[in-house]
PDB file of N, CA, C and O in Angstrom, chain B, residues numbered from 101:
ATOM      1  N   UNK B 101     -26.071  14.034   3.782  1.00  0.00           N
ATOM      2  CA  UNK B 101     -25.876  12.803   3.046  1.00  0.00           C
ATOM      3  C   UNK B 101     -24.421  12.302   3.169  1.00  0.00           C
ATOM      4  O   UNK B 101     -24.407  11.074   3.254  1.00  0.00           O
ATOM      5  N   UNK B 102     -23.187  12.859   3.207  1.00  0.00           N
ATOM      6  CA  UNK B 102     -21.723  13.126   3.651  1.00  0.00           C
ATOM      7  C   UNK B 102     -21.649  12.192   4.884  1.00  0.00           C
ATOM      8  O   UNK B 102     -21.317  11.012   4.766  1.00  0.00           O
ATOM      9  N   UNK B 103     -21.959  12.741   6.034  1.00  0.00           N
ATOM     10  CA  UNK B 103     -21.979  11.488   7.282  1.00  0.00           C
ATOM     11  C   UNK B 103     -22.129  10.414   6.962  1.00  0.00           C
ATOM     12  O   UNK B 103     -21.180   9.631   6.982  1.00  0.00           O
ATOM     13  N   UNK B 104     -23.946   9.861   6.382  1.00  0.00           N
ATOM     14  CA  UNK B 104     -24.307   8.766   5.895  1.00  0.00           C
ATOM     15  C   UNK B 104     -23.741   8.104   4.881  1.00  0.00           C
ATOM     16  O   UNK B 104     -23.892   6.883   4.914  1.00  0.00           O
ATOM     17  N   UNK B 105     -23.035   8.625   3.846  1.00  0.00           N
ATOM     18  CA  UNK B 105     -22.214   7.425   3.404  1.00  0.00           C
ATOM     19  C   UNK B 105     -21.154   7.253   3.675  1.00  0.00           C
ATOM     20  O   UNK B 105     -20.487   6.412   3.074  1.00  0.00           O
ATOM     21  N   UNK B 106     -20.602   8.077   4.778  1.00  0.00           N
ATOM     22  CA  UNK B 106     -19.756   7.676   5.708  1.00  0.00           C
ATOM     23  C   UNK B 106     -19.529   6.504   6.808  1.00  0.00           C
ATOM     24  O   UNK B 106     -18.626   5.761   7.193  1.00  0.00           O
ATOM     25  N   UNK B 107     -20.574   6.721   7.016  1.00  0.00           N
ATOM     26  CA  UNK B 107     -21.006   5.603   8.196  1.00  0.00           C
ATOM     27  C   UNK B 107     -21.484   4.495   7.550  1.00  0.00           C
ATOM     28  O   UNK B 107     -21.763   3.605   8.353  1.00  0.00           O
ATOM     29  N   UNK B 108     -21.802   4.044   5.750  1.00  0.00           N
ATOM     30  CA  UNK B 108     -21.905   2.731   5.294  1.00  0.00           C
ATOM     31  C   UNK B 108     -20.923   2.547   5.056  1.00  0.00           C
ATOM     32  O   UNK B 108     -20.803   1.348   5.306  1.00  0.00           O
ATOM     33  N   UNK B 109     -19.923   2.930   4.678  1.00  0.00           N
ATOM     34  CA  UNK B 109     -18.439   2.530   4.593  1.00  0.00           C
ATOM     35  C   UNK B 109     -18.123   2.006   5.514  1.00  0.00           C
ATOM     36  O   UNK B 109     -17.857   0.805   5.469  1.00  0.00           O
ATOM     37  N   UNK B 110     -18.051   2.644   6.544  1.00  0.00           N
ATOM     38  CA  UNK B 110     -17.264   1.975   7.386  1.00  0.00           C
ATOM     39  C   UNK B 110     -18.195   1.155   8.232  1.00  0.00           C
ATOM     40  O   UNK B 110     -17.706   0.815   9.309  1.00  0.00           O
ATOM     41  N   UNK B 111     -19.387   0.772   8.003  1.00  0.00           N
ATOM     42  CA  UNK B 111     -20.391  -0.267   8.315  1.00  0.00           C
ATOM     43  C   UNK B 111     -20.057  -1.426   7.828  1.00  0.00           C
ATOM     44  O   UNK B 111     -20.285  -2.441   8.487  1.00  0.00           O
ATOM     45  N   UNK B 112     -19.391  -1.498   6.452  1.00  0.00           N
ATOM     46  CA  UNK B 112     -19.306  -2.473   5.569  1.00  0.00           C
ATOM     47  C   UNK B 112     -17.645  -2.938   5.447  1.00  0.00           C
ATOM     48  O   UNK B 112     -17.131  -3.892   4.862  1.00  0.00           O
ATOM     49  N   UNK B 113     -17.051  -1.833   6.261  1.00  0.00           N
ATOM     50  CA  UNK B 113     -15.117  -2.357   6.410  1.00  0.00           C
ATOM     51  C   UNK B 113     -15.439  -2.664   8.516  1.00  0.00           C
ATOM     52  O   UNK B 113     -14.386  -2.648   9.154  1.00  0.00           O
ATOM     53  N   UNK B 114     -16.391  -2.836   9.138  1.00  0.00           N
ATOM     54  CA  UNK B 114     -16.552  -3.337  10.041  1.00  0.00           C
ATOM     55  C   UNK B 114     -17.029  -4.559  10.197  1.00  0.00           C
ATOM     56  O   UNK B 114     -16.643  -5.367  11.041  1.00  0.00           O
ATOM     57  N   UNK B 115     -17.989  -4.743   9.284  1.00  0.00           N
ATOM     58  CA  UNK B 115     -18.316  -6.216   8.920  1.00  0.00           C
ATOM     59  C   UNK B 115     -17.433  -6.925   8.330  1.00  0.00           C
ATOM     60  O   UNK B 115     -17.300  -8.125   8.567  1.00  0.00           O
ATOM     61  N   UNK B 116     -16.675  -6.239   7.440  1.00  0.00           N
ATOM     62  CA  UNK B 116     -16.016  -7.747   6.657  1.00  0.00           C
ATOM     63  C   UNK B 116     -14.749  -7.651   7.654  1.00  0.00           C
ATOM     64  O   UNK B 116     -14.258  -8.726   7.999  1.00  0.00           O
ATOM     65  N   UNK B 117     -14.218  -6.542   8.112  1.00  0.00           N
ATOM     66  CA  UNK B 117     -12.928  -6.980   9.369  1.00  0.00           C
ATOM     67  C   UNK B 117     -13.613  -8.057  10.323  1.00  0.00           C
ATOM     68  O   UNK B 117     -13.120  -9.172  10.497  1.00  0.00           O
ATOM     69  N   UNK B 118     -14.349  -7.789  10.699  1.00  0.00           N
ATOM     70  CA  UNK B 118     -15.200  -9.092  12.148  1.00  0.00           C
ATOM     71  C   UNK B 118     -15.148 -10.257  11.568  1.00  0.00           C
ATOM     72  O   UNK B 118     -14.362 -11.122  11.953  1.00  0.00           O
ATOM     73  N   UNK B 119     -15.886 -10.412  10.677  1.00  0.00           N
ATOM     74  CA  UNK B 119     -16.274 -11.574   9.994  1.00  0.00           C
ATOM     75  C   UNK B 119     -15.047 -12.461   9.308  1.00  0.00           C
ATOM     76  O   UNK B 119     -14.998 -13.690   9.252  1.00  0.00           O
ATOM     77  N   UNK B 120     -14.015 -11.463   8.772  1.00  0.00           N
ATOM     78  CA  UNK B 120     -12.403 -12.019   8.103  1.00  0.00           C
ATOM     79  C   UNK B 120     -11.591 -12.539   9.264  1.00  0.00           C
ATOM     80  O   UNK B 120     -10.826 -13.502   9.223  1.00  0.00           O
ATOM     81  N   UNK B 121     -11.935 -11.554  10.608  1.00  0.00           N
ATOM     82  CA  UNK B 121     -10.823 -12.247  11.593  1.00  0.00           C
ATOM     83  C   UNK B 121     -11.696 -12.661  13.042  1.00  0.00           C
ATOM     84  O   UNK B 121     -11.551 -12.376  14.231  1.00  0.00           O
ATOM     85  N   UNK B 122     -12.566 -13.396  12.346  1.00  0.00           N
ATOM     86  CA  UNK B 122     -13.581 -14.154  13.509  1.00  0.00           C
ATOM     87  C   UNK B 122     -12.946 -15.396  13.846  1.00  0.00           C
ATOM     88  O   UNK B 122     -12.475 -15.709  14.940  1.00  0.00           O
ATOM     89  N   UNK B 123     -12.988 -16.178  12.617  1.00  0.00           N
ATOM     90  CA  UNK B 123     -12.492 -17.482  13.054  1.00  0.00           C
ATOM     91  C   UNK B 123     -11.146 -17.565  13.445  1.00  0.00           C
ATOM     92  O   UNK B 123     -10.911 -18.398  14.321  1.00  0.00           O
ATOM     93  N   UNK B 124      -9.911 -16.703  12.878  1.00  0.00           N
ATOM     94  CA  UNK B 124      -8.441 -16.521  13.474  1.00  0.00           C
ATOM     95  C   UNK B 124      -8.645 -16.457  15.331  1.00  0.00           C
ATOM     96  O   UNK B 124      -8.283 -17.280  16.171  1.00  0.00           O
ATOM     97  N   UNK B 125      -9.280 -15.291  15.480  1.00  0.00           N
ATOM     98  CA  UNK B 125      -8.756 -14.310  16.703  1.00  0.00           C
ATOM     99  C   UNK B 125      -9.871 -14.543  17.841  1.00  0.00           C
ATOM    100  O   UNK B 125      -9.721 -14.311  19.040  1.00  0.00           O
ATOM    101  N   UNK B 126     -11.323 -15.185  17.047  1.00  0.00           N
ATOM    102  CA  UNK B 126     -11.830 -15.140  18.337  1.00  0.00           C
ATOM    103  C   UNK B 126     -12.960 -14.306  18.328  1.00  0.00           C
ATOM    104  O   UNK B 126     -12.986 -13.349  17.554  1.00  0.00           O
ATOM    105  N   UNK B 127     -13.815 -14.520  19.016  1.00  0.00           N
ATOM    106  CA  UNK B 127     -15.178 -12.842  18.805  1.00  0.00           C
ATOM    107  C   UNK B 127     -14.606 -11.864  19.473  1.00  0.00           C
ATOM    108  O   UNK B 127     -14.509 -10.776  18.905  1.00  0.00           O
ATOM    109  N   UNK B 128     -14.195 -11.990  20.567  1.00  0.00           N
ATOM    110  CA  UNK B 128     -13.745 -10.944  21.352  1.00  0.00           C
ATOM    111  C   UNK B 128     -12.596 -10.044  20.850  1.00  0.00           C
ATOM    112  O   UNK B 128     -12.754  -8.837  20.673  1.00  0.00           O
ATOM    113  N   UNK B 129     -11.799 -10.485  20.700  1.00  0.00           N
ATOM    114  CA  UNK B 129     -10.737  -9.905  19.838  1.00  0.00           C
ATOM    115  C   UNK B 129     -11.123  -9.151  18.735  1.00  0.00           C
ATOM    116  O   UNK B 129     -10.804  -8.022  18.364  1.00  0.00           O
ATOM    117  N   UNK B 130     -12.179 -10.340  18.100  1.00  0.00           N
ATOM    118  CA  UNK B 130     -12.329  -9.659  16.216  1.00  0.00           C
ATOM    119  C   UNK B 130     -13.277  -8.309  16.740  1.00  0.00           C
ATOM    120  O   UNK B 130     -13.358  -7.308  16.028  1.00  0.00           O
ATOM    121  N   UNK B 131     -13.826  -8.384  17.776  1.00  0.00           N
ATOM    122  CA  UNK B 131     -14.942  -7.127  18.007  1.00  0.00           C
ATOM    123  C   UNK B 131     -14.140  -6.032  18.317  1.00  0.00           C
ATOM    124  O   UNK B 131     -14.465  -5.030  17.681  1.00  0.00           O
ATOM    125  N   UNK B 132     -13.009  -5.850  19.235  1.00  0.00           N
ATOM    126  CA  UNK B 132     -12.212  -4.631  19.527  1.00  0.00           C
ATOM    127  C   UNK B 132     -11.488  -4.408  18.230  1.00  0.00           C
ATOM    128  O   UNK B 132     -11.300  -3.239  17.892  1.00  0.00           O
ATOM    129  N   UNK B 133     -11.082  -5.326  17.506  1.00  0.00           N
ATOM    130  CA  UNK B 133     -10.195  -4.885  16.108  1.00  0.00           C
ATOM    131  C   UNK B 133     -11.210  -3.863  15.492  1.00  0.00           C
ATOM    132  O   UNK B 133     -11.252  -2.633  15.517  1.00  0.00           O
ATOM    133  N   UNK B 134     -12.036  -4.851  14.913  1.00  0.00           N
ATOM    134  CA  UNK B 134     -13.229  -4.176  14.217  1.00  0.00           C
ATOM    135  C   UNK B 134     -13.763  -2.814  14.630  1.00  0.00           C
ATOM    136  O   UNK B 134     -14.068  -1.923  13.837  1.00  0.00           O
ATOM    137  N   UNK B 135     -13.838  -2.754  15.839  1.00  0.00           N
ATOM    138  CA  UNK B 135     -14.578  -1.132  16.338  1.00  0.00           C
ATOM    139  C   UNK B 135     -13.520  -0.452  16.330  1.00  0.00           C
ATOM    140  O   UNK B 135     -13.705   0.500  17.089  1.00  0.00           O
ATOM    141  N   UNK B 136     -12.344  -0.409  15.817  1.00  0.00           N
ATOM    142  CA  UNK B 136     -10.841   0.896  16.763  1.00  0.00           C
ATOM    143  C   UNK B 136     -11.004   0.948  14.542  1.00  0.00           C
ATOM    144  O   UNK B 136     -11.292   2.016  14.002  1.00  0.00           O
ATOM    145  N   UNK B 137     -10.733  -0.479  13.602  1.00  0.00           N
ATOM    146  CA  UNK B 137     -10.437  -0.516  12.421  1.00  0.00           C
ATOM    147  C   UNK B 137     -12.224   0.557  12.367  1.00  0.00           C
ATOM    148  O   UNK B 137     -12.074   1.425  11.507  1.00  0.00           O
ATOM    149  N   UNK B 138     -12.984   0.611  12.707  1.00  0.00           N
ATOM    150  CA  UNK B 138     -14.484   1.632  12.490  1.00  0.00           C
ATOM    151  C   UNK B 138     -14.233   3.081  12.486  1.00  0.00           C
ATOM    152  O   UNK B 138     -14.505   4.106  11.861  1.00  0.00           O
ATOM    153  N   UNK B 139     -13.473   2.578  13.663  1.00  0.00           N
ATOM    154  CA  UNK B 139     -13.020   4.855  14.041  1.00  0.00           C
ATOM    155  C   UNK B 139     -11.947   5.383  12.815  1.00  0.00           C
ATOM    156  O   UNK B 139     -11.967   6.380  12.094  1.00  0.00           O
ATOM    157  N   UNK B 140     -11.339   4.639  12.889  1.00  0.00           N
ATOM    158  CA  UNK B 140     -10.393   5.389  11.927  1.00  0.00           C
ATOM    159  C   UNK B 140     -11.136   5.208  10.651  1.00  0.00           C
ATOM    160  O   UNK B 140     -11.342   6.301  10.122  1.00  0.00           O
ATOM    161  N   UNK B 141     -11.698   4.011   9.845  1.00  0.00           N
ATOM    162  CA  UNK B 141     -12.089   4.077   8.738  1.00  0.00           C
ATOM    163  C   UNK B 141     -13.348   5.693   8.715  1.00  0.00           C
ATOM    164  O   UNK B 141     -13.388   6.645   7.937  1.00  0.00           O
ATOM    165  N   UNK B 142     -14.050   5.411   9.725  1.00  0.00           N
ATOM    166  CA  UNK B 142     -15.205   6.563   9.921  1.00  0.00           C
ATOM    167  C   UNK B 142     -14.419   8.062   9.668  1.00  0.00           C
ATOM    168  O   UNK B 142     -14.859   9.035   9.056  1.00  0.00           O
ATOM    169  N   UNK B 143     -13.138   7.907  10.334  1.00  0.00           N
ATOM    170  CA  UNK B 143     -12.753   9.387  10.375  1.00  0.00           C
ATOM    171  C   UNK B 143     -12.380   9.969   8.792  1.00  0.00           C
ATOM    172  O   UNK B 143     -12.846  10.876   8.103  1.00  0.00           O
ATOM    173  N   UNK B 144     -11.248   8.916   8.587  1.00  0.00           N
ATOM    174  CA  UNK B 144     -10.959   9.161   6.690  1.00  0.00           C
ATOM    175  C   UNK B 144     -12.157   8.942   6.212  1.00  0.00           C
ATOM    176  O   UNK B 144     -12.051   9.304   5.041  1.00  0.00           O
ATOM    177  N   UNK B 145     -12.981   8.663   6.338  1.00  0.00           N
ATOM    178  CA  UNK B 145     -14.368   8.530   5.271  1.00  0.00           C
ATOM    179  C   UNK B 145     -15.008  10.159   5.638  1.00  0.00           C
ATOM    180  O   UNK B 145     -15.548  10.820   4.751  1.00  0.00           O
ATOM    181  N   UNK B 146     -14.879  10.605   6.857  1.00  0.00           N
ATOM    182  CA  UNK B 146     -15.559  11.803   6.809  1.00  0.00           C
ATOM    183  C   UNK B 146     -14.665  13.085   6.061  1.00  0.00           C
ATOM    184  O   UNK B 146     -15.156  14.064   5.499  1.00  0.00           O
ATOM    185  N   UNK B 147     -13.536  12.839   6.193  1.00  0.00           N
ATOM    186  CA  UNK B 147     -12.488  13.628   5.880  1.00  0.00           C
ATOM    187  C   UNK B 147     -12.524  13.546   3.870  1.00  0.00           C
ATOM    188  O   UNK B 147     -12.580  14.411   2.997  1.00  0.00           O
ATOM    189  N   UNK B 148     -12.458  12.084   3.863  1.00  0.00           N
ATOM    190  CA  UNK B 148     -12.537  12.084   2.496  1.00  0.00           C
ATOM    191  C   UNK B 148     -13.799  12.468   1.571  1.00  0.00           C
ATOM    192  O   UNK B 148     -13.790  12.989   0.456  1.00  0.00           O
ATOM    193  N   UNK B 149     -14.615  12.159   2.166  1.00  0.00           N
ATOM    194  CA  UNK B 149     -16.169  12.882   1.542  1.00  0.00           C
ATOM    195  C   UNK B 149     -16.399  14.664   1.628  1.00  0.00           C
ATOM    196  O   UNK B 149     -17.251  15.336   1.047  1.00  0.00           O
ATOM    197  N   UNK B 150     -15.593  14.995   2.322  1.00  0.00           N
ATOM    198  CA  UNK B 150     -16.135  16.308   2.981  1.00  0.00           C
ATOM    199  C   UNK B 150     -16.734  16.636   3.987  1.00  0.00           C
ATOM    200  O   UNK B 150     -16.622  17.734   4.532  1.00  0.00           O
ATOM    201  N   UNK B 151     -17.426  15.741   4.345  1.00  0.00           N
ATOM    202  CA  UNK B 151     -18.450  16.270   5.489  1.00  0.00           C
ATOM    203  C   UNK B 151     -18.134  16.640   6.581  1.00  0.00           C
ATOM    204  O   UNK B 151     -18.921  16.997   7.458  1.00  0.00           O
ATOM    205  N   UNK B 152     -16.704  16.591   6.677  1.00  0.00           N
ATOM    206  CA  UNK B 152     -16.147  17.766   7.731  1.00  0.00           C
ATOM    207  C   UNK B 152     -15.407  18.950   6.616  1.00  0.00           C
ATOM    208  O   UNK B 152     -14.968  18.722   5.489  1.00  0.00           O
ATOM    209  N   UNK B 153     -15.448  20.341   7.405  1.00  0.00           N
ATOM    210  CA  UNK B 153     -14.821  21.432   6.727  1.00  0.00           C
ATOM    211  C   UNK B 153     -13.714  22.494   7.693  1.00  0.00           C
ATOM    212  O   UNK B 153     -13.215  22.168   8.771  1.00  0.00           O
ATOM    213  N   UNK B 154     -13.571  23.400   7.203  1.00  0.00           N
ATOM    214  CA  UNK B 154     -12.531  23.658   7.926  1.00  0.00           C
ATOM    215  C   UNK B 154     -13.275  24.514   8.825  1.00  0.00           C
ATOM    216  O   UNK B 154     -12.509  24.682   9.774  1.00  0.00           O
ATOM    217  N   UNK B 155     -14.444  25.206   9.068  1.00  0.00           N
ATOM    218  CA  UNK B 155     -15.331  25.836   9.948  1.00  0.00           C
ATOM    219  C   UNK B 155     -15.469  24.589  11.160  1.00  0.00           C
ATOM    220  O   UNK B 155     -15.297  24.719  12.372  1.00  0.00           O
ATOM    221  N   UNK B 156     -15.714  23.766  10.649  1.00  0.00           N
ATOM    222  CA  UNK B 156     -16.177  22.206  12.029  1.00  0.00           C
ATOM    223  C   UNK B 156     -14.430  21.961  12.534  1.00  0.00           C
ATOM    224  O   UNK B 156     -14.370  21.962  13.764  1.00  0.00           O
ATOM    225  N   UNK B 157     -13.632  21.844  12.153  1.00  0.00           N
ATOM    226  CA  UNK B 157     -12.585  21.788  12.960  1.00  0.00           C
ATOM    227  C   UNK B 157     -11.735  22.941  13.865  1.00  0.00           C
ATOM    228  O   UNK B 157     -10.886  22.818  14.748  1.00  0.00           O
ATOM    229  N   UNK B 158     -12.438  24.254  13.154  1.00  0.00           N
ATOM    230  CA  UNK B 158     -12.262  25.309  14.085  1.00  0.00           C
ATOM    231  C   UNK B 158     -12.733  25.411  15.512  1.00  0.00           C
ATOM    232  O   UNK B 158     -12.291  26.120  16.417  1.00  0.00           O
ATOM    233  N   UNK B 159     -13.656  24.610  15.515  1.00  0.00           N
ATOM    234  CA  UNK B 159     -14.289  24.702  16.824  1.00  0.00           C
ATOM    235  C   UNK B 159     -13.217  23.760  18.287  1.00  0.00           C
ATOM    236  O   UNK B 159     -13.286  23.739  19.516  1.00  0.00           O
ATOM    237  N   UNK B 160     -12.354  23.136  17.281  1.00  0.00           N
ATOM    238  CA  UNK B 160     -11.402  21.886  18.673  1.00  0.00           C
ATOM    239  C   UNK B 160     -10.401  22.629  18.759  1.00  0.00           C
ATOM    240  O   UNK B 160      -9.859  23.365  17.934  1.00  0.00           O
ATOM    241  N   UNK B 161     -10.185  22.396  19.805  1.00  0.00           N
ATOM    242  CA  UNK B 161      -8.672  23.760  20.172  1.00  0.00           C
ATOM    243  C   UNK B 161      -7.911  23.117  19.341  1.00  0.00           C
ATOM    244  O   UNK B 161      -7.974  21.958  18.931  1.00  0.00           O
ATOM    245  N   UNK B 162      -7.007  24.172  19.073  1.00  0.00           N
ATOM    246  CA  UNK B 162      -5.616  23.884  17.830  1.00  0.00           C
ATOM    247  C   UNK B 162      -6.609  23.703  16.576  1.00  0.00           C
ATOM    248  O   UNK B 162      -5.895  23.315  15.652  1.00  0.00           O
ATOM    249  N   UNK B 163      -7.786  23.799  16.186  1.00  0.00           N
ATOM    250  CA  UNK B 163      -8.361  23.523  14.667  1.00  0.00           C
ATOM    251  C   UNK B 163      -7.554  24.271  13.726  1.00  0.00           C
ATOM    252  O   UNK B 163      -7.535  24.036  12.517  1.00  0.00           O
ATOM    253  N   UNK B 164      -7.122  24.857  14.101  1.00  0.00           N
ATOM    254  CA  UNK B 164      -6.381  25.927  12.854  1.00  0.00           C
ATOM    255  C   UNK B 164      -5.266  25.332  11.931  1.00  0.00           C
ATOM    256  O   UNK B 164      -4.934  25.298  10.747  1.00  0.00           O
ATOM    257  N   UNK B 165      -4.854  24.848  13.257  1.00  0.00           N
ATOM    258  CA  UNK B 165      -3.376  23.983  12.688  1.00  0.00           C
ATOM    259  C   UNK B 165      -4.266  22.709  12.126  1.00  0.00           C
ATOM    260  O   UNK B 165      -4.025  22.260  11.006  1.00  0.00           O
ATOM    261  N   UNK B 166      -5.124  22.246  12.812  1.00  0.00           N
ATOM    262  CA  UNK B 166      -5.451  20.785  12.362  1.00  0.00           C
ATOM    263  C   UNK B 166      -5.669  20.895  10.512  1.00  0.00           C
ATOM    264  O   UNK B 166      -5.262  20.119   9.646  1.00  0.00           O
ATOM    265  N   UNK B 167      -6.356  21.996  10.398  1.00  0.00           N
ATOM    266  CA  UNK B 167      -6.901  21.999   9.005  1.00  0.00           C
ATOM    267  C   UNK B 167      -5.704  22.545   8.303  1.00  0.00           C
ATOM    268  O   UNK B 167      -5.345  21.913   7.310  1.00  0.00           O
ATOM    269  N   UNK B 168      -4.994  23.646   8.651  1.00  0.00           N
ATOM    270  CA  UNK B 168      -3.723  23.681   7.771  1.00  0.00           C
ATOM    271  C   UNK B 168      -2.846  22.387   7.431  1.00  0.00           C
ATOM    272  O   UNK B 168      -2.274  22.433   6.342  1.00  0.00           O
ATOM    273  N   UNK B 169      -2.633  21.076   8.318  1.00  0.00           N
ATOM    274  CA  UNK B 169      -1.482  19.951   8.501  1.00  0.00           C
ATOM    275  C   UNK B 169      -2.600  19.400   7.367  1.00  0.00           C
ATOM    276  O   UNK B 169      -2.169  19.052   6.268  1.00  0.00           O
ATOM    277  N   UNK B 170      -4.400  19.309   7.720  1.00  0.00           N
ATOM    278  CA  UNK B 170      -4.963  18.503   6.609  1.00  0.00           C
ATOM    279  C   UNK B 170      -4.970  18.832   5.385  1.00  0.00           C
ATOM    280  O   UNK B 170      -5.147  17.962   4.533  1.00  0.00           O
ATOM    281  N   UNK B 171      -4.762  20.266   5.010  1.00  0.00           N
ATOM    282  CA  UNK B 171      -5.116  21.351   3.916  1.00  0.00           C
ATOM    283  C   UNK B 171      -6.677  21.578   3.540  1.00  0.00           C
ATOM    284  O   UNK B 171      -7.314  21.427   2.498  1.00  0.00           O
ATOM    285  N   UNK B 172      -6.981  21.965   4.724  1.00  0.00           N
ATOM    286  CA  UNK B 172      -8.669  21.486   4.583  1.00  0.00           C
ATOM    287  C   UNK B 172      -9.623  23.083   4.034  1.00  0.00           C
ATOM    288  O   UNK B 172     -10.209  23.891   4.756  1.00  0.00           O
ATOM    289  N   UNK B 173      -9.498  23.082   2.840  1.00  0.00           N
ATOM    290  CA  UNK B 173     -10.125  24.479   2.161  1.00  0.00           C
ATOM    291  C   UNK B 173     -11.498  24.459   1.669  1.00  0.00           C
ATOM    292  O   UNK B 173     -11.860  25.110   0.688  1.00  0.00           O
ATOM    293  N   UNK B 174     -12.166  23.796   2.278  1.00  0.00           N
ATOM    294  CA  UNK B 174     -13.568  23.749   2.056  1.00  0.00           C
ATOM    295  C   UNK B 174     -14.766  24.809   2.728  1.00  0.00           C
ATOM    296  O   UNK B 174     -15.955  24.654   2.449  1.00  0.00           O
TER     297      UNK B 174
END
């Protein structure tokens, strides 16, 4: 459930970025903003919910450090 309301978050800070800087920037533009403003919102949303732990970041080389710099004690 952690992923998934992860991924409406940042469903819903992808829509209103596109849609806020459509008419400024253009579709093309507002679409690359919007998808790079997705990844990062997606990542703090997973980070902030939990649904990553410090076992799932063990697996990327350097996880050790990654979760110590995050303090990730879950």
């Amino acid at each position: 459930i952690k992923p998934l309301i992860s991924t409406i978050i940042m469903a819903v800070v992808v829509w209103g970025c596109y849609n806020g800087i459509l008419g400024i920037l253009g579709s093309k533009l507002a679409a690359v903003i919007s998808i790079a403003m997705g990844m990062v919102v997606y990542v703090v949303a997973l980070f902030a919910t939990g649904a990553i732990t410090e076992e799932d970041l063990k697996v990327l080389p350097k996880g050790d450090k990654i979760a110590k710099l995050l303090k990730i004690r879950r």
